Coordinates of C-alpha atoms in Angstrom, one line a residue:
P122 CA 115.2 87.9 126.8
T123 CA 116.8 84.8 125.2
P124 CA 115.5 81.1 125.2
T125 CA 117.6 80.5 128.5
R126 CA 117.3 83.9 130.2
P127 CA 114.4 86.0 131.2
G128 CA 114.2 89.6 130.1
A129 CA 114.3 92.5 132.5
Y130 CA 112.9 96.0 132.5
V131 CA 114.3 98.7 134.9
V132 CA 111.5 101.1 135.9
D133 CA 113.0 104.6 136.5
L134 CA 111.8 105.5 140.2
K135 CA 112.9 109.1 140.0
D136 CA 109.8 111.1 140.8
I137 CA 107.7 108.0 140.4
R138 CA 104.8 109.9 142.3
R139 CA 104.7 112.3 139.6
R140 CA 104.1 109.8 136.9
P141 CA 100.4 109.3 136.4
S142 CA 99.5 105.5 137.1
W143 CA 97.1 105.6 134.3
T144 CA 99.7 106.0 131.7
L145 CA 101.6 102.9 132.9
P146 CA 99.8 100.1 131.2
S147 CA 100.4 101.5 127.8
V148 CA 104.0 101.9 128.7
V149 CA 104.2 98.3 129.8
A150 CA 102.7 97.1 126.5
H151 CA 105.1 99.2 124.7
E152 CA 108.2 98.4 126.3
L153 CA 107.6 94.9 127.5
L154 CA 104.7 92.6 126.2
P155 CA 104.2 92.6 123.4
G156 CA 106.5 95.5 122.9
H157 CA 110.2 96.0 122.6
M158 CA 111.2 93.2 125.0
I159 CA 109.7 90.7 122.6
Q160 CA 110.6 92.5 119.5
L161 CA 114.4 93.2 120.2
G162 CA 114.8 89.9 122.0
L163 CA 113.6 88.1 118.7
E164 CA 115.8 90.5 116.6
G165 CA 118.9 89.7 118.6
A166 CA 118.3 86.0 118.2
T167 CA 117.8 86.2 114.3
P168 CA 120.5 85.7 112.0
P169 CA 121.1 88.4 109.4
H170 CA 118.5 88.2 106.6
P171 CA 118.6 89.9 103.2
L172 CA 115.7 92.2 104.3
R173 CA 117.9 93.5 107.2
I174 CA 120.8 95.0 105.0
D175 CA 118.7 98.3 105.3
Y176 CA 118.8 99.2 109.0
A177 CA 115.5 100.8 109.9
S178 CA 115.5 102.4 113.2
A179 CA 111.8 103.5 112.9
F180 CA 110.5 100.0 112.9
V181 CA 111.4 99.6 116.8
E182 CA 109.0 102.5 117.8
G183 CA 106.5 101.5 115.1
W184 CA 106.4 98.1 116.6
G185 CA 106.2 99.6 120.2
I186 CA 103.2 101.8 119.3
Y187 CA 101.5 98.7 117.5
A188 CA 102.1 96.7 120.8
E189 CA 100.2 99.2 122.6
Q190 CA 97.2 98.8 120.1
L191 CA 97.5 95.0 120.4
A192 CA 97.1 95.5 124.2
E193 CA 94.1 97.6 123.6
K194 CA 92.5 94.9 121.4
A195 CA 93.2 92.3 124.0
G196 CA 91.3 94.3 126.6
A197 CA 94.4 95.5 128.6
Y198 CA 92.8 98.9 129.0
A199 CA 89.5 97.9 130.5
D200 CA 89.6 100.5 133.3
P201 CA 88.7 103.9 131.6
H202 CA 91.8 105.5 133.2
D203 CA 94.1 103.1 131.4
A204 CA 92.3 103.6 128.2
L205 CA 92.9 107.3 128.8
G206 CA 96.4 106.5 129.1
H207 CA 96.5 104.6 125.9
I208 CA 94.9 107.6 124.1
H209 CA 97.3 110.1 125.8
W210 CA 100.3 108.1 124.3
L211 CA 98.9 108.0 120.9
R212 CA 98.2 111.7 121.0
F213 CA 101.8 112.2 122.0
R214 CA 103.2 110.2 119.0
V215 CA 101.0 111.7 116.5
A216 CA 101.6 115.2 117.6
R217 CA 105.3 114.6 117.5
A218 CA 105.2 113.4 114.0
L219 CA 103.1 116.4 113.0
V220 CA 105.5 118.7 114.7
D221 CA 108.4 117.0 112.8
L222 CA 106.6 117.7 109.6
G223 CA 105.8 121.2 110.6
I224 CA 109.5 122.0 111.6
H225 CA 110.9 120.4 108.5
L226 CA 108.5 120.8 105.7
H227 CA 106.7 124.0 106.7
G228 CA 109.6 125.8 108.6
W229 CA 107.8 126.3 111.9
S230 CA 109.8 127.9 114.6
I231 CA 110.2 126.1 117.8
E232 CA 107.6 128.4 119.4
Q233 CA 105.0 127.5 116.7
A234 CA 105.9 123.9 117.3
R235 CA 105.2 124.3 120.9
E236 CA 102.1 125.9 120.4
R237 CA 100.9 123.1 118.3
L238 CA 102.1 120.6 120.8
I239 CA 100.1 122.2 123.4
E240 CA 97.0 122.4 121.2
W241 CA 97.1 118.9 120.0
Q242 CA 98.3 117.0 123.1
G243 CA 97.6 119.2 126.2
E244 CA 99.9 118.2 128.9
P245 CA 103.3 116.9 127.9
A246 CA 104.0 113.2 128.6
Y247 CA 105.6 112.8 131.9
F248 CA 109.2 111.7 130.7
A249 CA 109.0 113.6 127.5
P250 CA 108.5 117.2 128.3
F251 CA 108.0 119.6 125.4
D252 CA 111.4 121.2 125.7
V253 CA 113.2 117.9 125.3
E254 CA 111.1 116.8 122.4
L255 CA 111.5 120.3 120.7
A256 CA 115.2 120.1 121.2
R257 CA 115.5 116.5 119.6
I258 CA 113.0 117.0 116.7
P259 CA 115.0 119.6 114.6
L260 CA 118.0 117.3 115.0
E261 CA 116.4 114.3 113.6
P262 CA 114.6 115.1 110.6
A263 CA 111.7 112.9 109.7
T264 CA 112.4 110.5 112.6
R265 CA 109.1 110.9 114.4
V266 CA 107.4 110.9 111.0
A267 CA 109.2 107.4 110.0
E268 CA 108.2 106.1 113.5
A269 CA 104.5 107.0 112.9
M270 CA 104.6 105.6 109.2
A271 CA 106.2 102.2 110.6
W272 CA 103.5 101.9 113.1
L273 CA 100.6 102.8 110.7
T274 CA 102.0 100.4 108.1
I275 CA 102.5 97.4 110.5
A276 CA 98.8 98.2 111.8
D277 CA 97.4 98.3 108.2
T278 CA 99.2 95.2 107.1
D279 CA 97.8 93.1 110.0
R280 CA 94.2 93.2 108.8
G281 CA 92.9 90.0 107.9
K282 CA 95.6 88.0 109.0
S283 CA 96.2 85.5 111.6
P284 CA 97.9 87.6 114.2
V285 CA 100.5 84.9 115.3
A286 CA 101.4 84.2 111.7
Y287 CA 101.7 87.8 110.9
H288 CA 103.9 88.7 114.0
T289 CA 106.1 85.8 113.5
A290 CA 106.7 86.7 109.9
L291 CA 107.1 90.3 110.7
L292 CA 109.5 89.8 113.7
A293 CA 111.4 87.2 111.9
H294 CA 113.3 89.8 109.6
G295 CA 114.5 92.2 112.2
R296 CA 114.2 95.9 111.8
L297 CA 112.2 96.5 108.3
R298 CA 111.6 99.7 106.2
V299 CA 108.1 100.4 105.5
D300 CA 108.3 98.9 102.0
D301 CA 109.5 95.8 103.4
I302 CA 106.8 95.7 106.0
R303 CA 104.4 95.7 103.1
K304 CA 106.2 92.8 101.5
I305 CA 105.3 90.7 104.7
R306 CA 101.4 91.2 103.7
S307 CA 101.9 88.9 100.6

């Protein structure tokens, strides 16, 4: 979105009946409000800033996951099924980060990683089947860990602050590294 044009989100209707409806409120928070649609729109309108010199792709996913938590705090998951969807997505993201560590730090095989995903997550997320994730994670070392670290740092840094002031300060600088997210705290 821009100040003069509304944003848009295209829903993939392929096999829509297979996508559990209880996962959708969390997806909306992550992708739309207050997620990527807000964050990316503000980033696009922000002139280059010294903190943007270091491009930090993990910030985008970190903000999206944090946005899901904001929606939870605002009561967006009042229905127990919607709350379950939120928990489902959190487990998905934490499990991916742990598998990323297992593969790259502990030398897990893909089969060991698959066993852990099943143990930690249960069923795969609808549009992120285990085979797809297990093909990507070895090719993108530490990406899932970086996304989780960005999310946890954003969430930790917001404690005790005015949400509007914090979010404005955080999003005014574009994509930030974890160290730069911490600087917003002061």
